[in-house]
mmCIF file of C-alpha atoms in Angstrom:
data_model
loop_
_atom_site.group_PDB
_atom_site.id
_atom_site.type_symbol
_atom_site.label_atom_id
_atom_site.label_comp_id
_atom_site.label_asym_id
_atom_site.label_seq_id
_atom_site.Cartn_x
_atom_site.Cartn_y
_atom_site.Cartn_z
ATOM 1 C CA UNK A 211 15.671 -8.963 -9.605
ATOM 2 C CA UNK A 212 15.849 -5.705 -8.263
ATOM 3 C CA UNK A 213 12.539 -3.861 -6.440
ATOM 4 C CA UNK A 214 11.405 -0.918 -6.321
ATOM 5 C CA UNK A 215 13.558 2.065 -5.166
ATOM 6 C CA UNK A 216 13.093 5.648 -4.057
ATOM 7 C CA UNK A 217 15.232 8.170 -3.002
ATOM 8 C CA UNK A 218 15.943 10.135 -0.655
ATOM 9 C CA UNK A 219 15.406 7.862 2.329
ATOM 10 C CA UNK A 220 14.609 11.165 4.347
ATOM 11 C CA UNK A 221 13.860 14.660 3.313
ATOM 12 C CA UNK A 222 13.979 17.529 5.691
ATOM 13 C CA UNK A 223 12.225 20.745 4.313
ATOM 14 C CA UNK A 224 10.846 24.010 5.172
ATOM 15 C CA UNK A 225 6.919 25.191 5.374
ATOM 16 C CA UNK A 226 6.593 26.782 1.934
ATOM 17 C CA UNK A 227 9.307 24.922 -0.147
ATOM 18 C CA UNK A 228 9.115 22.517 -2.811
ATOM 19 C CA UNK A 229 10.418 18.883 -2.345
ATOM 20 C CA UNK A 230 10.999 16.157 -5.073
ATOM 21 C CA UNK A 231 10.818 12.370 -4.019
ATOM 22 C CA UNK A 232 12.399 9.663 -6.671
ATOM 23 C CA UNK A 233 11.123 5.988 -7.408
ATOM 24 C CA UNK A 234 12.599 3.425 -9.838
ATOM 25 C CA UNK A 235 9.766 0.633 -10.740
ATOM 26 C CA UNK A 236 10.814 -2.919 -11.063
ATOM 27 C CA UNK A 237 12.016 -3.954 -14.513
ATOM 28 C CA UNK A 238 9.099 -4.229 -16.566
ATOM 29 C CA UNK A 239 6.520 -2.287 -15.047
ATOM 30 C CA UNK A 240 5.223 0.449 -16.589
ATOM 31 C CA UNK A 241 2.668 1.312 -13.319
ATOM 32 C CA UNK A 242 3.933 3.583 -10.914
ATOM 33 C CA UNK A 243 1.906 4.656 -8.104
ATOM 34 C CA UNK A 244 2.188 7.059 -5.133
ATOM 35 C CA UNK A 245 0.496 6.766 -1.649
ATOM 36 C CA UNK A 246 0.861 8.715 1.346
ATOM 37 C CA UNK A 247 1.300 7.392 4.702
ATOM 38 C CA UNK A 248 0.883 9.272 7.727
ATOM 39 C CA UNK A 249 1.794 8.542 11.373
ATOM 40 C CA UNK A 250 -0.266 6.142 12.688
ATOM 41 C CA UNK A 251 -2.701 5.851 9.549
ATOM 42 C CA UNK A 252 -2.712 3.748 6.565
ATOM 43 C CA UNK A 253 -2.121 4.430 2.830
ATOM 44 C CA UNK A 254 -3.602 7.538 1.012
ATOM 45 C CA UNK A 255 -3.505 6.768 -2.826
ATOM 46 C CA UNK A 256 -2.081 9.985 -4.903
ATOM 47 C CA UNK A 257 -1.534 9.337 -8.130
ATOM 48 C CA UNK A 258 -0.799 6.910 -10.926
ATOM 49 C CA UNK A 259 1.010 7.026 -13.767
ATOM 50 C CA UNK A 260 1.150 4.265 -16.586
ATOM 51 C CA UNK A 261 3.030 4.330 -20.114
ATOM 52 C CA UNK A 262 3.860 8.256 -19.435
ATOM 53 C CA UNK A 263 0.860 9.550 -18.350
ATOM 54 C CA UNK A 264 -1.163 10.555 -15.440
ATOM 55 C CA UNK A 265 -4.154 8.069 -15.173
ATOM 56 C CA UNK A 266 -5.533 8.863 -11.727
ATOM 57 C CA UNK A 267 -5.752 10.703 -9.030
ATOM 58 C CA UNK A 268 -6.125 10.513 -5.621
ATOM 59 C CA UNK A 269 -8.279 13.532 -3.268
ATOM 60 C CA UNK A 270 -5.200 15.045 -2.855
ATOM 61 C CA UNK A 271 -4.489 19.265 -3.670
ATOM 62 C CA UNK A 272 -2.931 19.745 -6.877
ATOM 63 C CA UNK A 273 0.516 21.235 -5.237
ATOM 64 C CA UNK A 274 0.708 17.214 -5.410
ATOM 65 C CA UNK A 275 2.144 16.453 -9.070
ATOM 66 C CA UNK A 276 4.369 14.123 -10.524
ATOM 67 C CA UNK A 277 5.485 12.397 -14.153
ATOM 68 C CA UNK A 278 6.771 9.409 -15.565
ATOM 69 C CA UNK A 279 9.799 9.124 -17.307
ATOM 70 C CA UNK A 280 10.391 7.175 -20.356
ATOM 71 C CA UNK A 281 12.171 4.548 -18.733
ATOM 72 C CA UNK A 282 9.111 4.565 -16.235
ATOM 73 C CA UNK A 283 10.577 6.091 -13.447
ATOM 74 C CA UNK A 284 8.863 8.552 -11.823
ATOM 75 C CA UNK A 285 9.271 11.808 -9.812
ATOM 76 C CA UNK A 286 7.036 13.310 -6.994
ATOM 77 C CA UNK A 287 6.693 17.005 -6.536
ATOM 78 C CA UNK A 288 5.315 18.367 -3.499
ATOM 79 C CA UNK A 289 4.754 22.226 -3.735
ATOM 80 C CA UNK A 290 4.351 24.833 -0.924
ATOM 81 C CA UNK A 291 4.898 22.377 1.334
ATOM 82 C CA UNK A 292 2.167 22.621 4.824
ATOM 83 C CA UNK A 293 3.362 20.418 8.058
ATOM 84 C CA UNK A 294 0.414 18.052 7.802
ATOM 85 C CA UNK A 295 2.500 16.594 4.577
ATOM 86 C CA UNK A 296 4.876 15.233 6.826
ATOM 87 C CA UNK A 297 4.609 11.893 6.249
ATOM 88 C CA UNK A 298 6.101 8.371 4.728
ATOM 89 C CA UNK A 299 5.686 8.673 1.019
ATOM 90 C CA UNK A 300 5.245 5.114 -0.595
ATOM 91 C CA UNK A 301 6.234 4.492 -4.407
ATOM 92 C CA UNK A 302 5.121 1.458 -6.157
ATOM 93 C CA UNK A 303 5.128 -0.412 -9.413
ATOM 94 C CA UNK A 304 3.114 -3.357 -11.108
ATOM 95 C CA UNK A 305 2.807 -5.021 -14.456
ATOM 96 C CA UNK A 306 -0.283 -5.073 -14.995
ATOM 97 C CA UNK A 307 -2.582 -2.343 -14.108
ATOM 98 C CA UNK A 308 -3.322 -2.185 -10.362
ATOM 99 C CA UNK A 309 -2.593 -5.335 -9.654
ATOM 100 C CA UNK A 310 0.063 -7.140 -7.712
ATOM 101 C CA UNK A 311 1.696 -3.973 -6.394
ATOM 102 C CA UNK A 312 5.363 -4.255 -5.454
ATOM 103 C CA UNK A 313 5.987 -0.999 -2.761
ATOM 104 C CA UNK A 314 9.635 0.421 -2.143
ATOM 105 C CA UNK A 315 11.377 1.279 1.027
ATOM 106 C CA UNK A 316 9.005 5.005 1.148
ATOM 107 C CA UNK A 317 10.776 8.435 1.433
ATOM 108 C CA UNK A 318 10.197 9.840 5.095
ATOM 109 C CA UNK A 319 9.523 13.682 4.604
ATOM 110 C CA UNK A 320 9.188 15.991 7.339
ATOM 111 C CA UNK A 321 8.349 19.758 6.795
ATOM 112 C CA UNK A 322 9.496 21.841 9.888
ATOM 113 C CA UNK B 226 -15.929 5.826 -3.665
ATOM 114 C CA UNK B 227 -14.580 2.376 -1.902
ATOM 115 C CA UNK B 228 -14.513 2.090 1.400
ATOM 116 C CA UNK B 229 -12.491 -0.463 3.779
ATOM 117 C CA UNK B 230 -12.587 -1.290 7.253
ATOM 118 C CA UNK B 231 -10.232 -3.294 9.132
ATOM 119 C CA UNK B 232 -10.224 -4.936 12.555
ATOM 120 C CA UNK B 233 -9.216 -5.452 15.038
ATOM 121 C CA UNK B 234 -6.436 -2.105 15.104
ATOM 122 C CA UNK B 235 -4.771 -4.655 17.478
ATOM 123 C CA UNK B 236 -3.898 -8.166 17.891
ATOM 124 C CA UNK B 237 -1.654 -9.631 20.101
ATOM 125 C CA UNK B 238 -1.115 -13.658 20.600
ATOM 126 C CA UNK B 239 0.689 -16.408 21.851
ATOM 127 C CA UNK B 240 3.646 -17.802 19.183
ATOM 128 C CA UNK B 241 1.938 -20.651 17.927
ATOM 129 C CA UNK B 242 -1.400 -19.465 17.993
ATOM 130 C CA UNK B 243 -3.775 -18.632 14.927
ATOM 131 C CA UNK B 244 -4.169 -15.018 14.002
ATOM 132 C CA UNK B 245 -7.675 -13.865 11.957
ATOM 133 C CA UNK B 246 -7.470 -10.110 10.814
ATOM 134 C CA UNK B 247 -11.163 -9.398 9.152
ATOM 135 C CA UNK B 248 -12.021 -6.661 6.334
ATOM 136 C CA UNK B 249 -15.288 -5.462 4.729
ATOM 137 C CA UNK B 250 -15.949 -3.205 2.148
ATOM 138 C CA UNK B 251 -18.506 -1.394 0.386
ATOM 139 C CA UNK B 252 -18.240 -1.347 -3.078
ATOM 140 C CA UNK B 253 -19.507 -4.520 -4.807
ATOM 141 C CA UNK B 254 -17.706 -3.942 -7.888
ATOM 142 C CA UNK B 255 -14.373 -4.463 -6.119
ATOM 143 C CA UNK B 256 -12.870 -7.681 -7.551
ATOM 144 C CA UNK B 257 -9.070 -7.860 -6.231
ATOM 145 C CA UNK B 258 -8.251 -8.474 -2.657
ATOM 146 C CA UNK B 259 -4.576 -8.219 -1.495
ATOM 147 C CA UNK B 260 -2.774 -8.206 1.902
ATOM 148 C CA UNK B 261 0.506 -6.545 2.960
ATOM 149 C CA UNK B 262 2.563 -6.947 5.884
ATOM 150 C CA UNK B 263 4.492 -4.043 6.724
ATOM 151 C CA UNK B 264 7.327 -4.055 9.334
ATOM 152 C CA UNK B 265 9.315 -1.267 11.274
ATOM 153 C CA UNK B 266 10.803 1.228 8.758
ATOM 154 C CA UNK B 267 10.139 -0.838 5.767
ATOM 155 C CA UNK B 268 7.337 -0.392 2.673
ATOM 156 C CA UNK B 269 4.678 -2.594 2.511
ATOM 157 C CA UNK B 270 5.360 -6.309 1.088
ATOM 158 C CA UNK B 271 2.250 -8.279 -0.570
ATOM 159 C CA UNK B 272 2.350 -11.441 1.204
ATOM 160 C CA UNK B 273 -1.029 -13.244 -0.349
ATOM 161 C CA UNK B 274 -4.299 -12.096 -2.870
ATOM 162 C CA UNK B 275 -7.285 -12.940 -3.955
ATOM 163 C CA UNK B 276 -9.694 -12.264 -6.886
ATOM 164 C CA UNK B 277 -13.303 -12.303 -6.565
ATOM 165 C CA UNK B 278 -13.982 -15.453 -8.868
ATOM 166 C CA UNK B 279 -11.867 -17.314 -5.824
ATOM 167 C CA UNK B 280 -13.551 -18.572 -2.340
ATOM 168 C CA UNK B 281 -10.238 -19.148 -0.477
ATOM 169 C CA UNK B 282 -6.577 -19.089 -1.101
ATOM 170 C CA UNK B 283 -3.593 -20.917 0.651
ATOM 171 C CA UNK B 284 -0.057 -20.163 0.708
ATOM 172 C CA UNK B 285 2.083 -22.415 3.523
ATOM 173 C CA UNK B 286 0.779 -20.828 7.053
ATOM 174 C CA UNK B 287 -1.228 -17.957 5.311
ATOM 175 C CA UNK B 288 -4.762 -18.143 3.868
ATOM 176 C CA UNK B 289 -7.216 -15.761 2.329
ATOM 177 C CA UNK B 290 -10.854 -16.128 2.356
ATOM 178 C CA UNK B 291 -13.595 -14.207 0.327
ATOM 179 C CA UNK B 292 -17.514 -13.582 1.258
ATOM 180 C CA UNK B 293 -18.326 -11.964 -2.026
ATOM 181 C CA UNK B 294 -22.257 -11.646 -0.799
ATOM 182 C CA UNK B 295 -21.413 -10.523 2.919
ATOM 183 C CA UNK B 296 -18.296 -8.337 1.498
ATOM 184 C CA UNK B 297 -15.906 -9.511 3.351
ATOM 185 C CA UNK B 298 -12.271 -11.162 3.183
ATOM 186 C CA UNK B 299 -10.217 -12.150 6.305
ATOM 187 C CA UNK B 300 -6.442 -13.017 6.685
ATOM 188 C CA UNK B 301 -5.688 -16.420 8.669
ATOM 189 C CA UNK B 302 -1.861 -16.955 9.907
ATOM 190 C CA UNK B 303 -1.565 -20.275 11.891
ATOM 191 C CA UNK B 304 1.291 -21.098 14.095
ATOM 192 C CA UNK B 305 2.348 -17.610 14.061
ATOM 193 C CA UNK B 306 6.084 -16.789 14.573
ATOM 194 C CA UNK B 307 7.546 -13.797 16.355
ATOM 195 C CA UNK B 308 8.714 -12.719 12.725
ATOM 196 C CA UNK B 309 4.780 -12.154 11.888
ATOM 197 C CA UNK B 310 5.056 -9.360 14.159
ATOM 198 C CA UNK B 311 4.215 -5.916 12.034
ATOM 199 C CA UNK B 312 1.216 -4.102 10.669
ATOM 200 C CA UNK B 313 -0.842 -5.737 8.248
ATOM 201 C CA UNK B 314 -3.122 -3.903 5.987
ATOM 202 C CA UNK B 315 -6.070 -4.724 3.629
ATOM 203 C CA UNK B 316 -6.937 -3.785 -0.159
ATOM 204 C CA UNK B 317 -9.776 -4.057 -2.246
ATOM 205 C CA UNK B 318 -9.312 -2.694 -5.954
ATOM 206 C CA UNK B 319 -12.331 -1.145 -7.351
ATOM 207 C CA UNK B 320 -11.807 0.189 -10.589
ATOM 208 C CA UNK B 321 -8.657 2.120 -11.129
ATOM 209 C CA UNK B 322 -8.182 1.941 -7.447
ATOM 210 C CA UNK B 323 -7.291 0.454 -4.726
ATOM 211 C CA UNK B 324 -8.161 1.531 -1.528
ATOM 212 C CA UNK B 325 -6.490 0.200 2.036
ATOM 213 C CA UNK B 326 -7.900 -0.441 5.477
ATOM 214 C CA UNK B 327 -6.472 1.002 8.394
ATOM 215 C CA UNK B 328 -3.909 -1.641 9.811
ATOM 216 C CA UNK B 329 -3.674 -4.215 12.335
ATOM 217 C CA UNK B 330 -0.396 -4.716 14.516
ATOM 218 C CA UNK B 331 -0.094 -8.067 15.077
ATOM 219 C CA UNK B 332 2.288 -8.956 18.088
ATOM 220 C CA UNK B 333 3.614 -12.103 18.353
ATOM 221 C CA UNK B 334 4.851 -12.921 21.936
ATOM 222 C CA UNK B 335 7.401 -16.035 22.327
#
């Protein structure tokens, strides 16, 4: 069975751009979730999103925005990008609501 | 909101040795305890959990144990490995959240 995956593996932007980070959940799961990980720190929870829709946030700005896809996948959009968002973003999926969460590889963004 | 704490930051011990990696948190409410073990360049992967209507849970060299009335849970590895070596990190879930601790890098020296 396949995991989670995300794309890109790195990202390389600009202060002020936009960037878009990828994430396929595991077969089945309809829970995606996005955390933030920072040099040296541990997981920052941004958002959920769960047959579709939006279901939570974390205390993060809203430049921070995703969706879901039908087939559950689910994008990341990072907007007017600052260097403090340089950082490992985390994707991950579950089957049942916030529970047993299955994490990807991350996408390493860094915002020069 | 939640909050979780997570020590030591460091742990470093002889291959064979036990490792204990302790966590408290603060909101009562919280009911689902998992662990990850994240390694160099890689995303987090849930290696053991526990819900709050369970004392203690075993899986081969890893065990989980609960203090629902002291809030805490702790992490037990015996006859650690080098391969243990990474960062392992806390949850409680709380609602429709789940918040982490901090991390502990556990080094395993051969």
């Amino acid at each position: 069975e396949a995991g989670v995956t995300q794309s890109p593996t790195h990202l390389i932007k600009t202060r002020g751009q936009q960037a878009t980070l990828r994430c396929s959940p595991i077969s089945g799961h309809t829970s995606v979730y996005w955390y933030q990980q920072a040099l040296g720190l541990g997981l920052q929870f941004l958002l959920w999103y769960d047959e579709g829709e939006e279901r939570n946030r974390g205390n993060f700005p809203p430049r921070f925005s995703g969706r879901q896809f039908p087939n559950y996948s689910s994008e990341l959009n990072v907007n007017a990008l600052e260097l403090e968002d340089s950082a490992l973003y985390l994707c991950a999926s579950s089957l049942t609501s916030w529970l047993e969460q299955y994490f990807g590889p991350g996408t390493r963004l860094t915002v020069t | 909101g939640e909050n979780v704490e997570q020590h030591p930051s460091t742990l470093s011990v002889q291959e064979g040795d036990s490792a204990v990696i302790k966590c408290t948190y603060s909101d009562s409410a919280s009911n689902y305890f998992p662990w990850y073990k994240q390694e160099l360049g890689k995303g987090p992967q849930l290696i053991i959990d526990i819900r709050s209507n369970v004392g203690e849970k075993k899986d081969q060299r890893i065990a989980v144990t609960l203090n629902k009335t002291a809030k805490h849970f702790s992490l037990h590895i015996t006859e650690t490995q080098p391969e243990d070596s990474a960062v392992y990190f806390c949850a409680a879930k709380a609602g429709n959240m789940l918040t982490f601790g901090g991390g502990t890098r556990l080094m395993v020296k051969p």
